[in-house]
Short mmCIF file of C-alpha atoms in Angstrom, two decimals:
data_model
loop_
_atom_site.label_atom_id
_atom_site.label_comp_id
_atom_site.label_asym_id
_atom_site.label_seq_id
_atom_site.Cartn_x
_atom_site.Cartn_y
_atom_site.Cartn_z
CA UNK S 1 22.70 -31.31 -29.38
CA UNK S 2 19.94 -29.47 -26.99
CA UNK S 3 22.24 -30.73 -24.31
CA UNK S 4 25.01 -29.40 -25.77
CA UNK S 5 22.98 -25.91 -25.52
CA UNK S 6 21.39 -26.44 -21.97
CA UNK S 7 23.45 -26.60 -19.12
CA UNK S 8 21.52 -27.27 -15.61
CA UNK S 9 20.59 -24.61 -13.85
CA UNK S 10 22.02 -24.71 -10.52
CA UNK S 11 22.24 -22.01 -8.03
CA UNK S 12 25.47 -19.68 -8.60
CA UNK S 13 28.07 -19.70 -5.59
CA UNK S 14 26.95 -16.58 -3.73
CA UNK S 15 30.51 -16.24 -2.42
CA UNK S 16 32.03 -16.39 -6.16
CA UNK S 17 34.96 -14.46 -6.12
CA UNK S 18 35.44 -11.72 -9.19
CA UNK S 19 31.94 -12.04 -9.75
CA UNK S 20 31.33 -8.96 -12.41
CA UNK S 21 27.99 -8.18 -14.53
CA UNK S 22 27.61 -9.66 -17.68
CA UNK S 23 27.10 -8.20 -21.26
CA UNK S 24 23.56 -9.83 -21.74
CA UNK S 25 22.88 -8.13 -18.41
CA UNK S 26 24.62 -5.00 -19.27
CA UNK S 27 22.35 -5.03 -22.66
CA UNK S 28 18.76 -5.48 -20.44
CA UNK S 29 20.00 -2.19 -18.41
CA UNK S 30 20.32 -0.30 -21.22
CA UNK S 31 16.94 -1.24 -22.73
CA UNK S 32 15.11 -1.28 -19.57
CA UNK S 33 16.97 2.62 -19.41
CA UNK S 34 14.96 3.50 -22.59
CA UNK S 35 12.16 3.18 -21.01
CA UNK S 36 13.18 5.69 -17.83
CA UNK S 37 13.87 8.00 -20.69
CA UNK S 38 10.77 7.86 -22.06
CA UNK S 39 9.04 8.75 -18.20
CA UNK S 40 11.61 11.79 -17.80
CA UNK S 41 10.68 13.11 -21.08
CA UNK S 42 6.91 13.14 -20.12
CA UNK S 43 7.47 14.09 -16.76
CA UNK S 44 9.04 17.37 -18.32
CA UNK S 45 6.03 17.87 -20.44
CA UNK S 46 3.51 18.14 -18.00
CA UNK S 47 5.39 20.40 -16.11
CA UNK S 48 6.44 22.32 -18.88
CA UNK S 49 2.45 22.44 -19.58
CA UNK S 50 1.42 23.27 -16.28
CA UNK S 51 -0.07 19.82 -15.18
CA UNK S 52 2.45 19.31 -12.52
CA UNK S 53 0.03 16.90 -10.10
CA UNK S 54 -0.87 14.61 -13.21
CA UNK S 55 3.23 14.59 -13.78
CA UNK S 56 3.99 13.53 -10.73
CA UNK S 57 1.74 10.73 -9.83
CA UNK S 58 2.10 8.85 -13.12
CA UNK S 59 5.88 9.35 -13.22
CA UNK S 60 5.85 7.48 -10.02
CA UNK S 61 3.86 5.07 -11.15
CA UNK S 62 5.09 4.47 -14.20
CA UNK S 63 8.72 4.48 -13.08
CA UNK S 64 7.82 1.72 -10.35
CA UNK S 65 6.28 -0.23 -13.14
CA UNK S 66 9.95 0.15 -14.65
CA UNK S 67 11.72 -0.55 -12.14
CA UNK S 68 9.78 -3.29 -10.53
CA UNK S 69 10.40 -5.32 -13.52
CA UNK S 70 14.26 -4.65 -13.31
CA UNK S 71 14.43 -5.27 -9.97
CA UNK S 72 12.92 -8.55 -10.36
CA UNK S 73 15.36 -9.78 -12.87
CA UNK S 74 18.21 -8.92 -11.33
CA UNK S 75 18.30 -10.55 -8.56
CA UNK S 76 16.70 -13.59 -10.31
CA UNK S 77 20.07 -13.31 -12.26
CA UNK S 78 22.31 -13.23 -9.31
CA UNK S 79 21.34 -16.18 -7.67
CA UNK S 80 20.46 -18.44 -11.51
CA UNK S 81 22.39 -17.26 -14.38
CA UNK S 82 23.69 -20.39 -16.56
CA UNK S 83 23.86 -18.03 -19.54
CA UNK S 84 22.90 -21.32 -21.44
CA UNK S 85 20.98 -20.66 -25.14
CA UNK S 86 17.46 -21.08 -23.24
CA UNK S 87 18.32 -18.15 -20.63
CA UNK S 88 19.65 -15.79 -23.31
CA UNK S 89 16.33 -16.41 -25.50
CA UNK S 90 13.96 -15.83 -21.98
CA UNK S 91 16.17 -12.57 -21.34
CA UNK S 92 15.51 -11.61 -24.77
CA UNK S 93 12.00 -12.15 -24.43
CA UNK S 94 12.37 -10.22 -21.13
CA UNK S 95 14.00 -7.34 -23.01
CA UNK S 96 11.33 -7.10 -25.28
CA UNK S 97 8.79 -6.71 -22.94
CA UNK S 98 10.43 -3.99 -21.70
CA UNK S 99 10.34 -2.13 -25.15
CA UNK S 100 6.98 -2.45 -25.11
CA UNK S 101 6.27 -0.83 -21.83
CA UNK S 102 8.62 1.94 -22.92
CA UNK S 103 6.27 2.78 -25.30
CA UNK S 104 3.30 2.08 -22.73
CA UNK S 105 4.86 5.13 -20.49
CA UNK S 106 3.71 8.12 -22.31
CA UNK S 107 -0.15 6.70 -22.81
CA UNK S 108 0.14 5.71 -18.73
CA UNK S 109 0.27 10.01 -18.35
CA UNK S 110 -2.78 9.68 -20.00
CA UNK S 111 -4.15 6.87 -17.68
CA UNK S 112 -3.56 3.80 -20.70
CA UNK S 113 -2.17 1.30 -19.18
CA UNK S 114 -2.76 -1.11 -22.12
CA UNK S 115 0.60 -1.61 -23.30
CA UNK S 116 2.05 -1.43 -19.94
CA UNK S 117 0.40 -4.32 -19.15
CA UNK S 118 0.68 -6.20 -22.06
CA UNK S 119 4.86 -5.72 -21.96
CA UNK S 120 4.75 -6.67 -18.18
CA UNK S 121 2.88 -9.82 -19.43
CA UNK S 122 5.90 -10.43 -21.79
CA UNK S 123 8.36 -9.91 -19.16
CA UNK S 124 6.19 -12.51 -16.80
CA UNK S 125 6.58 -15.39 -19.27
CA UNK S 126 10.13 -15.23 -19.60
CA UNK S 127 10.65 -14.87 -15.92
CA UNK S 128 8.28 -17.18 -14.62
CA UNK S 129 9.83 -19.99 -16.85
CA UNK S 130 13.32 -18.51 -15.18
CA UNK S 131 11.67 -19.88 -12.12
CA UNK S 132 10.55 -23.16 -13.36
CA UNK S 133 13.91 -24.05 -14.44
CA UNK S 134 15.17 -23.04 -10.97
CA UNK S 135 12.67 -25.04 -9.67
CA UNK S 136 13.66 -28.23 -11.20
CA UNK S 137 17.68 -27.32 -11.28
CA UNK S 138 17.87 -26.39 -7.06
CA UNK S 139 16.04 -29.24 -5.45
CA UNK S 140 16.83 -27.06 -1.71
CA UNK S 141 15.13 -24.12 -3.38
CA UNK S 142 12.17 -25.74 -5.12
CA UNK S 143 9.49 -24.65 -2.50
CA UNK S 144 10.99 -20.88 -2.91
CA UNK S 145 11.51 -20.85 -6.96
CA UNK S 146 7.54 -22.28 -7.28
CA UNK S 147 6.30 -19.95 -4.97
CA UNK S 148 7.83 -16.84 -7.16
CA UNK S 149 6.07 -18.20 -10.02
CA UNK S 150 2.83 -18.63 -8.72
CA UNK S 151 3.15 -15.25 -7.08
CA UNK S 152 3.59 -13.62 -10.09
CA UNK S 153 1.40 -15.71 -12.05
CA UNK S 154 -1.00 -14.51 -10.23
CA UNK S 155 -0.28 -11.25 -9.62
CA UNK S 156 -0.05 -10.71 -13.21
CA UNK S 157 -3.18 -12.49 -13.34
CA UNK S 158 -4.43 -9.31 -11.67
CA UNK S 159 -3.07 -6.84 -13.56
CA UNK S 160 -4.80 -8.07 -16.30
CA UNK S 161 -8.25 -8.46 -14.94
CA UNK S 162 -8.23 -5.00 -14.06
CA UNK S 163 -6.86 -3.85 -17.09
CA UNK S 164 -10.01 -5.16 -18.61
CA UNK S 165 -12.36 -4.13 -16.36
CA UNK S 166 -11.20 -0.39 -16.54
CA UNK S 167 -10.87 -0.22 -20.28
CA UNK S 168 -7.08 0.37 -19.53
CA UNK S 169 -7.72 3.12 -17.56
CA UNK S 170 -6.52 1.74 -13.63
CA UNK S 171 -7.38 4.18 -11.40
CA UNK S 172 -4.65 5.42 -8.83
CA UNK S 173 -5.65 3.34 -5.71
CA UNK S 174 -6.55 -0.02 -7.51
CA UNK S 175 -2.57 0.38 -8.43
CA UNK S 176 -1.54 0.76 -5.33
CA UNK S 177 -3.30 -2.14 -4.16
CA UNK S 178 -2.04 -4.17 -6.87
CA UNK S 179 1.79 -2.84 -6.18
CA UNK S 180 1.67 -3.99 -2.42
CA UNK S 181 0.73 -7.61 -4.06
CA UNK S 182 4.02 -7.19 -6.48
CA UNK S 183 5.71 -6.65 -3.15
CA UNK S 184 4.43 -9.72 -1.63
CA UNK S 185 5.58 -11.78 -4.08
CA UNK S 186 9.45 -11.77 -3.24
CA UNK S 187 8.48 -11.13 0.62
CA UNK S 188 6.17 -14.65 0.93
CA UNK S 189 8.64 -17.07 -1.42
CA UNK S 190 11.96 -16.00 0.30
CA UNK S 191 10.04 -17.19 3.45
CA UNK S 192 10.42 -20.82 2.37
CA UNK S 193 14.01 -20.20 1.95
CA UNK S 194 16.65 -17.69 0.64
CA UNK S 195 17.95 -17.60 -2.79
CA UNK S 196 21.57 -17.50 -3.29
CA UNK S 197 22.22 -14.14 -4.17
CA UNK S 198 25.62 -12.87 -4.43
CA UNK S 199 26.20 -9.51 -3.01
CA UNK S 200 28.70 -7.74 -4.68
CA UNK S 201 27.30 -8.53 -8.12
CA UNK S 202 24.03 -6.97 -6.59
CA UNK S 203 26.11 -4.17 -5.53
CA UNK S 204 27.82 -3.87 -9.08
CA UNK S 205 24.39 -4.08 -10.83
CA UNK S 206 22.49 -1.09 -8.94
CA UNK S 207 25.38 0.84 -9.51
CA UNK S 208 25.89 0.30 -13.22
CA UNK S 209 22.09 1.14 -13.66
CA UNK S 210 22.49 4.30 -11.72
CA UNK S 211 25.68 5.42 -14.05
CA UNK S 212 23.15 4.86 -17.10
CA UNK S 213 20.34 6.79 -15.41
CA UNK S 214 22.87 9.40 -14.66
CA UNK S 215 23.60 9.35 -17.83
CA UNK S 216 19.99 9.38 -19.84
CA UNK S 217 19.80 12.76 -17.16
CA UNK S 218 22.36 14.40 -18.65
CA UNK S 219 21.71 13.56 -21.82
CA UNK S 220 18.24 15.10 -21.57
CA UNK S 221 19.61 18.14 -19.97
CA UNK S 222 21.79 18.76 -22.70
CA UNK S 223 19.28 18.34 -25.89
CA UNK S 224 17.41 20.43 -23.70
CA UNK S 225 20.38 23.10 -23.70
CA UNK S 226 21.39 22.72 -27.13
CA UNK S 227 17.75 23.72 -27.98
CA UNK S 228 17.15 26.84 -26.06
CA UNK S 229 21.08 28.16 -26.41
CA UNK S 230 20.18 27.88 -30.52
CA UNK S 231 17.17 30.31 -29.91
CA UNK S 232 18.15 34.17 -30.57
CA UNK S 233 19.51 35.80 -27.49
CA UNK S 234 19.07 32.78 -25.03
CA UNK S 235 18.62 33.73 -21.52
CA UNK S 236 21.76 34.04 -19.33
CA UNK S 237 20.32 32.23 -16.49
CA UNK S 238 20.72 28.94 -19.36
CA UNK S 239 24.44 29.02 -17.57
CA UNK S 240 23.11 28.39 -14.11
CA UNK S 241 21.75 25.25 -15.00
CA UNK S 242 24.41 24.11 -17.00
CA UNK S 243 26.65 24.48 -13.84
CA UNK S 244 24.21 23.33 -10.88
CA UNK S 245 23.47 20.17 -13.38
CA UNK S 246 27.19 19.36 -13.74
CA UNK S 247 27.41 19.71 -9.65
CA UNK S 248 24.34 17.62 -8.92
CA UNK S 249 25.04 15.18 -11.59
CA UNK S 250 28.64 14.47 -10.94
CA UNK S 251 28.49 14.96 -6.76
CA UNK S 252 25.38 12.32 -7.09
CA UNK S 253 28.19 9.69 -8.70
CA UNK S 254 30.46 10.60 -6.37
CA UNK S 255 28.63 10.17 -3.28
CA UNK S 256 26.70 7.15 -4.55
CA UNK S 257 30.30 5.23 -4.57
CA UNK S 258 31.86 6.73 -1.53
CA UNK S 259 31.64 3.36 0.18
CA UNK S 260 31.51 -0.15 -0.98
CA UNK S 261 27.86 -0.97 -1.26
CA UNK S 262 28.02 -5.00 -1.46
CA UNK S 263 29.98 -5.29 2.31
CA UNK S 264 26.84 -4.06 3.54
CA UNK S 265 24.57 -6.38 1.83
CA UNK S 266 24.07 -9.30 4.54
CA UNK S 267 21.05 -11.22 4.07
CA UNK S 268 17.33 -10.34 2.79
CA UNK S 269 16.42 -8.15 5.83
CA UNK S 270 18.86 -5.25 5.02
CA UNK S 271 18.65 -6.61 0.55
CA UNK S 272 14.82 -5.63 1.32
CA UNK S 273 15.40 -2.40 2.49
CA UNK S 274 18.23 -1.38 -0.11
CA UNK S 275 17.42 -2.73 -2.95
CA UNK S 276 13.89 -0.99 -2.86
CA UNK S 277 14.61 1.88 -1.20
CA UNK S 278 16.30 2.46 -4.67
CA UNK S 279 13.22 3.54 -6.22
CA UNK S 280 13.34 6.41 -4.90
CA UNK S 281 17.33 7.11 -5.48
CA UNK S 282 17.02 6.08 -9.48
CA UNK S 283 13.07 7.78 -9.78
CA UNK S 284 14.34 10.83 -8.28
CA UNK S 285 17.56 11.39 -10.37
CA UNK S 286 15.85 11.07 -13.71
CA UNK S 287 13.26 13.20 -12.51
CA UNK S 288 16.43 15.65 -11.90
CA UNK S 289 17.18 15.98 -15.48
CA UNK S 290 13.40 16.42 -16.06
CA UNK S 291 13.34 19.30 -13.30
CA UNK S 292 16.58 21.09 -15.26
CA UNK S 293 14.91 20.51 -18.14
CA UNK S 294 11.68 22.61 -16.96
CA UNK S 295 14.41 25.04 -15.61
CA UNK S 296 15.53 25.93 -19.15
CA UNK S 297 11.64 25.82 -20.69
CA UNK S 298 11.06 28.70 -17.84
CA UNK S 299 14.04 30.53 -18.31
CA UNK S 300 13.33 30.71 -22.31
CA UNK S 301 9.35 31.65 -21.23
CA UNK S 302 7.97 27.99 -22.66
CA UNK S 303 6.86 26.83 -19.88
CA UNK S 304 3.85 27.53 -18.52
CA UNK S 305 4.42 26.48 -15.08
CA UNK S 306 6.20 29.76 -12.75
CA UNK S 307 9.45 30.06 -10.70
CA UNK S 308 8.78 28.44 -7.72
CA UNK S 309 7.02 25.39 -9.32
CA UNK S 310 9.97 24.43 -11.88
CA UNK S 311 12.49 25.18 -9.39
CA UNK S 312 10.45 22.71 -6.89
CA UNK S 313 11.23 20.22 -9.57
CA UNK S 314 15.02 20.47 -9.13
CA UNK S 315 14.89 20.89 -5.25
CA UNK S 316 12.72 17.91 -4.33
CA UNK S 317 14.07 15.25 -6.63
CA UNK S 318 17.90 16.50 -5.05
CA UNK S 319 16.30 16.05 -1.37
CA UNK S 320 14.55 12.92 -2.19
CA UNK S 321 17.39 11.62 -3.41
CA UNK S 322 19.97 12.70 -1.13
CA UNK S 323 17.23 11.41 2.42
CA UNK S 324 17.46 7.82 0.35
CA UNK S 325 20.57 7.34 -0.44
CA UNK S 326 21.61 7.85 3.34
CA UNK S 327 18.63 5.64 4.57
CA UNK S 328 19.43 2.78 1.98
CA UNK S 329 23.11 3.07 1.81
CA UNK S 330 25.17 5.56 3.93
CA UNK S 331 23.83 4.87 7.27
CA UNK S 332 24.62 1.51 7.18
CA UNK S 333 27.82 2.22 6.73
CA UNK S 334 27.62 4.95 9.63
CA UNK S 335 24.56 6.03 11.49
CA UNK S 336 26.26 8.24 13.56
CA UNK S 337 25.51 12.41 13.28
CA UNK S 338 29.35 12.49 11.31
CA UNK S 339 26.80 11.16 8.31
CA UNK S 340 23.37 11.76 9.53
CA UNK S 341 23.85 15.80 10.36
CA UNK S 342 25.58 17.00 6.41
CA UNK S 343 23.04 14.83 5.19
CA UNK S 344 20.30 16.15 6.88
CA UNK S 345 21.38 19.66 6.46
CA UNK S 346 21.72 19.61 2.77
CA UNK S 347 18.31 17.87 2.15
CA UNK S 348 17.07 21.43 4.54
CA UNK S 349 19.08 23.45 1.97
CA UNK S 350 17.79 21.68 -1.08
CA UNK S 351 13.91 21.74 0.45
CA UNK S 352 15.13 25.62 1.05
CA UNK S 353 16.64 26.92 -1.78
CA UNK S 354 13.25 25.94 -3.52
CA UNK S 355 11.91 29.74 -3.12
CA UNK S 356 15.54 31.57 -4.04
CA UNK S 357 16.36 32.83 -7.39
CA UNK S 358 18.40 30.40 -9.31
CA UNK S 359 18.03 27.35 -6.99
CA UNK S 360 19.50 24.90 -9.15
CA UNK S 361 22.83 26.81 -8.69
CA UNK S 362 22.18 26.79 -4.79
CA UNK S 363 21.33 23.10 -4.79
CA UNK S 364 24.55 22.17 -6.63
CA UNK S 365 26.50 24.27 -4.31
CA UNK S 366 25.43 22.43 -1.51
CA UNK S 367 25.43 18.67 -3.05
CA UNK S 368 29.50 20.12 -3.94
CA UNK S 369 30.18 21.33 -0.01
CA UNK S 370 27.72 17.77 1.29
CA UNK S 371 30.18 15.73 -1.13
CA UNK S 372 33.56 17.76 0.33
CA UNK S 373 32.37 16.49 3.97
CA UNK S 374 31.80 12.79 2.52
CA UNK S 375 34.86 12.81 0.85
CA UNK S 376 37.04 14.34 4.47
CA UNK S 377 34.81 11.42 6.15
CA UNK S 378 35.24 8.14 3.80
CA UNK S 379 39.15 9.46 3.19
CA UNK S 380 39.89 9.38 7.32
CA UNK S 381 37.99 6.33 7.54
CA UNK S 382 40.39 4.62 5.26
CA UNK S 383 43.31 6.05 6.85
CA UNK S 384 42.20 4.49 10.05
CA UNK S 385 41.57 1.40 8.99
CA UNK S 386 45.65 0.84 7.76
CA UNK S 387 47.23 -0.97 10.17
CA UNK S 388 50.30 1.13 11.82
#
């Protein structure tokens, strides 16, 4: 019978063809998205209440914390996924960890990390047993799969000490220094030998998580707009935001799948570099829909934060994400200035349009005309490569 619910977990073919995402995997996105949600929502808070500094740090913070733990499991999953009863229950477990530290973001604006931590320890247990059983199921990967759960044994080890030694409260550089260990982990047990990753289901997976935080962004937006357009006489400036956030939102999709991501993905020393740099592309487009959302608290006078300092909110996120997605993903398709000069224009015209009257209309304006220059690029690119 436990056999019968077991199956040994051996390393999946990293060259499996048709290779797609999984429901159980599609379900941990959308839980681990509740908790992104739950960030963007505080981020527009503070701003909305004027503590714009306290905002942003924590927001990064606690969106690392977020995505850390995502990151972690998926590419876990695309080397080891037997989907045998004992991996569903650990996901599960994983899952619910990641509940818990949804409702650990809001307190970690207030510098409570306690249940942070304690749904990062839930997530630990179910993926350090993940590596146990990879351990024992991938003789040619033991070294590696043992060295990931020590590392994050330990780590976690770590996290907890200081929890208890600050009362909860971690200050901002004992985080830091415990981050840079979280990004040791993967870094020193790959050394002893590469897991078996599979590219395009890498590829696949960032992308489906950035449709879902593209979509918890509009979503917020749009409570956010039903609200203020209910108020007597809403402000007419509502209607720039609703069409800047329809450019941004919907140029960001497009020129995230311009190209194919997973033909670029060749080994860990360019995995490294895009599958972190997309902290910064999935941090800064919630933090969009938290910007547009302090738009619409200024332009109804609830926010207590002025024109140049909401708008900032819109502008930066837009060029932060814009300068990532072409370091993690578009110059590696093409470095050349065809890529590198829209790209770097429009993240000068975001950074710009920061001190002009309605800037989130400017700013989707120029994501529209940056995604009309992708679009002339990728299309001739395609035509070349047809034989004849």
């Amino acid at each position: 019978m436990i056999a019968s619910l077991v199956r040994p977990l051996g390393p999946r073919d990293p060259h499996e063809q048709h290779r797609v995402a999984s429901p159980l995997e599609l379900f941990t996105d959308l839980c681990y998205v509740v908790a992104i949600a739950q960030g963007a929502l505080t981020l527009e808070h503070e701003i909305a209440h004027g503590h714009v500094a306290n905002g942003l740090i924590w927001f990064a913070a606690s969106f690392f914390a977020i995505f850390w733990a995502w990151l972690n499991f998926v590419w876990f999953n695309s080397a080891y996924d037997p989907d045998d009863t004992i991996h569903r229950v650990l996901t599960l477990l994983q899952i619910f960890g990641s509940l818990v530290l949804a409702a650990g973001v809001p307190p970690m604006f207030e510098h409570d990390f306690t249940l942070g931590v304690v749904g990062y320890v839930i997530m630990r247990v179910g993926l350090v047993l993940m590596w146990l059983r990879a351990a024992a199921g991938h003789p040619e990967r033991r070294a590696t799969a043992l060295r990931y759960a020590r590392g994050l044994v330990a780590v976690q080890i770590g996290w907890v000490v200081a929890l208890l030694a600050t009362s909860g409260d971690i200050p901002i550089g004992l985080f830091v220094v415990l981050v840079v260990l979280d990004f040791a982990v993967p870094v020193w047990a790959e050394a002893a030998g590469t897991t078996p990753w599979h590219p395009h289901h890498i590829a696949e997976r960032y992308g489906l998580f950035f449709i879902i935080v593209l979509g918890e962004t509009i979503l917020s937006v749009t409570i956010a707009l039903q609200n203020a357009f209910a108020e007597e006489d809403p402000p007419f400036e509502l209607w720039y935001v609703v069409i800047g956030g329809v450019l941004v939102t919907f140029s960001a999709w497009w020129l995230y799948f311009a190209r194919e991501n997973g033909d670029i993905l060749t080994g860990n020393d360019v995995g490294y570099v895009w599958g972190f740099g997309h902290y910064v592309i999935f941090g800064a487009t919630a933090a969009v829909g938290a910007g547009l959302s302090a738009r619409i608290a200024f332009y109804g006078h609830h926010a207590e934060v002025g024109d140049v300092v909401s708008s900032a909110f819109v502008t930066g996120p837009v060029a932060a994400a814009l300068a990532a997605l072409w370091i993690v993903n578009v110059r590696l398709h093409d470095a050349s200035i065809r890529t590198a000069g829209p790209f770097g224009a429009a993240i000068a015209g975001c950074v710009a349009v920061t001190f002009v009257p309605v800037s989130e209309l400017w700013v989707g304006l120029i994501c529209a005309a940056l995604l009309a220059i992708e679009v002339r690029l990728t299309s001739r690119d395609a035509d070349d490569a047809v034989p004849g």
